[in-house]
Amino acid sequence: MTLAQYLRCLGGIVRREALRWLHQRSRFVSALVRPLVWLAIFGAGFRFVLGVSIIPPYETYIPYEVYIAPGLVAMIQLFNGMQSSLSMVYDREMGSMKTLMVSPFPRWFLLLSKLLAGVVVSVVQAYIFLAIAWFWEVEPPLWGYLAVLPALILAGLMLGALGLVLSSFIRQLENFAGVMNFVIFPMFFASSALYPLWRVKESSLTLYWVCQANPFSQATELIRFALYGRFNPLAAGIVLGFLLLLMALAVYGYDPGRGLLARRGGAE
């Protein structure tokens, strides 16, 4: 296989994912409705209940809407990663990935291409949300919109890789919703997306350490710091570590000779 053939395959997968996103308008709308509901309704309702003290990367007191914005961006990427995995379950059984899986391309390359395609879509959705959030006084520095791009890519890759791992367990679309409810909501609520962890620590030390160990918390903090032109090395290292681990598990899970797909095939 030549480099041109690899690039052509990658371009085809990315283009197909982008066209699917453009044609499925409900997917576009739902990706924005969830975070906007939190920003417009819950943000206003909890503004005077959950005050935020001066904590990095902020240099002054901030409205609650400003604090939760990075977590809502990460939520967009989390939901997009799960939706991309849902499409992977369908494509693996009767779509384009069924054909690609038996092509000469390495399995890891196909999974990575699918992952990159999902990240491209999630980054576009994140920037659209940030543009709308400006009307709620979420106004990071202008250079922050550029500085946050690497953080969005890294966080999107990690959360998308989590979706790929989950999709390797799921054989039927009917089982997907149940699995997602046990993944998305615990990850989102047991994180720093909605409240500072120092407040969690005051109420429950155990829950505090659960939130700290949650990779979604680290993805949120990576995006939060990047939006204000600052780099969080701890969050970046943890997100990168989880990305490598989850990607390795996804490749193993989709290996027809050794992974989860092989075990299910043998069981049948």
XYZ file of C-alpha atoms in Angstrom:
268
model
C 0.000 0.000 0.000
C 1.344 3.430 -0.954
C 1.122 6.653 1.017
C -1.279 8.077 -1.563
C -3.649 5.158 -1.016
C -3.565 5.661 2.752
C -4.306 9.366 2.338
C -7.109 8.632 -0.111
C -8.691 6.210 2.365
C -8.343 8.720 5.207
C -9.840 11.496 3.092
C -12.772 9.301 2.097
C -13.601 8.394 5.698
C -13.341 12.020 6.853
C -15.447 13.237 3.936
C -18.122 10.619 4.587
C -18.341 11.559 8.259
C -18.579 15.259 7.382
C -21.341 14.629 4.823
C -23.234 12.510 7.322
C -23.037 15.332 9.857
C -24.246 17.896 7.304
C -27.130 15.760 6.095
C -28.274 14.652 9.547
C -29.451 18.024 10.792
C -30.954 16.516 13.911
C -27.450 15.433 14.935
C -26.177 18.995 14.468
C -29.047 20.509 16.428
C -28.911 17.978 19.272
C -25.167 18.536 19.651
C -25.851 22.214 20.397
C -29.164 21.984 22.248
C -27.771 20.010 25.205
C -24.956 22.410 26.125
C -27.069 25.488 25.372
C -29.777 24.260 27.747
C -27.172 23.950 30.485
C -25.712 27.351 29.650
C -28.956 29.290 29.302
C -31.150 27.646 31.932
C -28.997 25.887 34.512
C -26.269 28.515 34.260
C -28.729 31.295 35.066
C -30.438 29.245 37.784
C -27.234 28.305 39.609
C -25.384 31.601 39.114
C -26.078 32.762 42.666
C -26.048 29.277 44.207
C -22.700 27.962 42.996
C -20.342 30.876 43.264
C -16.859 30.375 41.796
C -13.840 31.735 43.609
C -10.654 32.869 41.922
C -9.038 29.655 40.740
C -6.612 29.026 37.855
C -6.757 29.855 35.019
C -9.098 32.684 36.035
C -7.601 35.841 37.494
C -10.818 37.276 38.902
C -14.300 36.212 39.964
C -16.330 34.866 37.059
C -20.012 34.160 36.368
C -21.097 30.557 36.624
C -21.797 30.453 32.871
C -18.145 31.237 32.165
C -17.004 28.429 34.450
C -19.181 25.701 32.920
C -18.479 26.654 29.277
C -15.286 24.501 28.940
C -17.108 21.528 30.467
C -19.950 21.968 27.986
C -17.431 22.039 25.133
C -16.022 18.760 26.442
C -19.586 17.422 26.676
C -20.059 18.170 22.973
C -16.962 16.129 22.225
C -18.083 13.318 24.515
C -21.502 13.044 22.884
C -19.965 13.291 19.428
C -17.570 10.466 20.289
C -20.489 8.332 21.405
C -22.510 9.145 18.271
C -19.519 8.318 16.104
C -19.286 4.980 17.899
C -22.973 4.403 17.273
C -22.375 4.871 13.556
C -19.414 2.508 13.862
C -21.699 -0.235 15.201
C -23.974 0.226 12.178
C -21.160 0.552 9.623
C -19.398 -2.496 11.008
C -22.437 -4.676 10.407
C -23.891 -3.309 7.162
C -22.153 -0.067 6.173
C -18.915 1.095 4.615
C -16.697 -0.102 7.476
C -17.819 -3.664 6.818
C -16.079 -3.432 3.447
C -13.071 -1.527 4.746
C -12.497 -4.031 7.548
C -11.694 -6.728 4.978
C -9.551 -4.398 2.852
C -5.730 -4.535 2.835
C -5.562 -1.478 5.096
C -4.398 -2.228 8.663
C -7.149 -2.338 11.241
C -5.434 0.291 13.405
C -5.310 2.713 10.480
C -9.021 2.340 9.776
C -9.896 2.927 13.428
C -7.588 5.930 13.608
C -9.131 7.356 10.420
C -12.617 6.932 11.874
C -11.441 8.585 15.071
C -9.918 11.555 13.217
C -13.085 11.987 11.182
C -15.142 12.222 14.358
C -12.709 14.722 15.884
C -12.968 17.012 12.848
C -16.739 17.154 13.311
C -16.529 17.659 17.084
C -14.036 20.529 16.752
C -16.356 22.345 14.338
C -19.272 21.832 16.725
C -17.177 23.121 19.651
C -16.298 26.346 17.838
C -19.930 26.910 16.856
C -20.919 26.526 20.512
C -18.197 28.961 21.635
C -19.448 31.486 19.089
C -23.005 31.205 20.450
C -21.768 31.254 24.070
C -20.332 34.721 23.450
C -23.887 36.049 23.890
C -23.775 34.706 27.479
C -20.608 36.683 28.222
C -18.306 33.717 27.670
C -15.516 35.833 26.236
C -12.055 34.274 26.500
C -9.134 36.183 24.998
C -9.037 36.171 21.219
C -5.827 34.132 21.152
C -7.578 31.597 23.357
C -9.767 30.528 20.442
C -6.615 29.491 18.591
C -4.771 28.131 21.629
C -7.663 25.822 22.467
C -7.470 23.991 19.112
C -4.734 21.489 20.155
C -6.627 20.857 23.401
C -9.845 20.194 21.481
C -8.050 17.768 19.182
C -6.370 15.866 22.019
C -9.525 15.733 24.159
C -11.629 14.747 21.141
C -9.241 11.921 20.280
C -9.343 10.564 23.827
C -13.125 10.707 24.145
C -13.570 9.289 20.646
C -11.200 6.418 21.479
C -13.389 5.662 24.496
C -16.350 5.398 22.142
C -14.440 3.005 19.878
C -13.655 0.763 22.844
C -17.317 0.699 23.835
C -18.414 -0.025 20.275
C -16.174 -3.100 20.244
C -18.340 -4.520 23.069
C -21.653 -3.751 21.392
C -23.041 -6.035 18.747
C -26.555 -4.634 18.286
C -27.711 -1.033 18.114
C -30.458 -1.773 20.639
C -27.850 -2.269 23.349
C -26.099 1.017 22.670
C -28.432 3.364 24.565
C -28.162 1.406 27.801
C -24.389 1.304 27.690
C -24.184 5.024 26.959
C -26.350 5.910 29.970
C -23.864 4.120 32.208
C -20.938 5.991 30.650
C -21.885 9.500 29.561
C -23.798 10.751 32.585
C -21.465 9.387 35.300
C -18.454 10.813 33.438
C -20.118 14.195 33.012
C -21.506 14.658 36.505
C -18.494 13.173 38.349
C -16.142 15.756 36.892
C -15.124 19.390 37.167
C -17.442 20.353 34.301
C -20.238 21.776 36.471
C -18.580 22.642 39.770
C -15.047 23.276 41.069
C -13.494 20.225 42.637
C -12.618 22.129 45.797
C -16.339 22.308 46.485
C -16.666 18.565 45.914
C -13.754 17.978 48.299
C -15.547 19.909 51.044
C -18.546 17.565 50.858
C -16.993 14.194 49.987
C -13.323 13.299 49.819
C -14.112 9.987 48.086
C -16.112 11.686 45.352
C -13.324 14.232 44.992
C -10.788 11.528 44.137
C -13.283 9.872 41.781
C -13.625 13.181 39.951
C -9.855 13.598 39.863
C -9.411 10.134 38.362
C -12.124 10.776 35.774
C -10.443 11.410 32.392
C -13.344 13.691 31.455
C -12.285 16.039 34.278
C -8.806 16.225 32.823
C -10.149 16.848 29.322
C -12.297 19.662 30.727
C -9.369 21.242 32.568
C -7.154 20.962 29.492
C -9.749 22.885 27.458
C -10.386 25.363 30.298
C -6.724 26.350 30.611
C -6.161 26.444 26.841
C -9.087 28.830 26.342
C -7.176 31.354 28.420
C -3.833 30.756 26.743
C -2.402 28.541 29.475
C -1.086 24.990 29.340
C -2.007 22.404 31.952
C 0.757 19.761 31.742
C -0.868 17.373 34.228
C -4.182 17.321 32.372
C -2.418 16.997 29.012
C -0.321 14.066 30.237
C -3.312 12.220 31.674
C -5.449 12.779 28.563
C -2.604 11.603 26.322
C -2.043 8.537 28.490
C -5.721 7.598 28.364
C -5.743 8.184 24.604
C -2.909 5.709 24.050
C -4.457 3.158 26.409
C -7.953 3.397 24.926
C -6.660 3.304 21.365
C -4.677 0.159 22.141
C -7.798 -1.426 23.653
C -9.853 -0.439 20.607
C -7.343 -1.989 18.210
C -7.298 -5.141 20.302
C -11.085 -5.221 20.527
C -11.457 -4.963 16.752
C -8.776 -7.549 16.026
C -10.700 -10.413 14.352
C -8.167 -12.969 15.550
C -7.654 -11.956 19.172
C -10.089 -9.274 20.240
C -13.647 -9.104 21.503
C -15.090 -9.571 18.048
C -13.278 -12.887 17.743
C -14.596 -14.063 21.110
C -18.159 -13.194 20.189
C -17.740 -14.969 16.879
C -16.463 -18.052 18.640
C -19.316 -17.944 21.111
C -21.839 -17.835 18.297
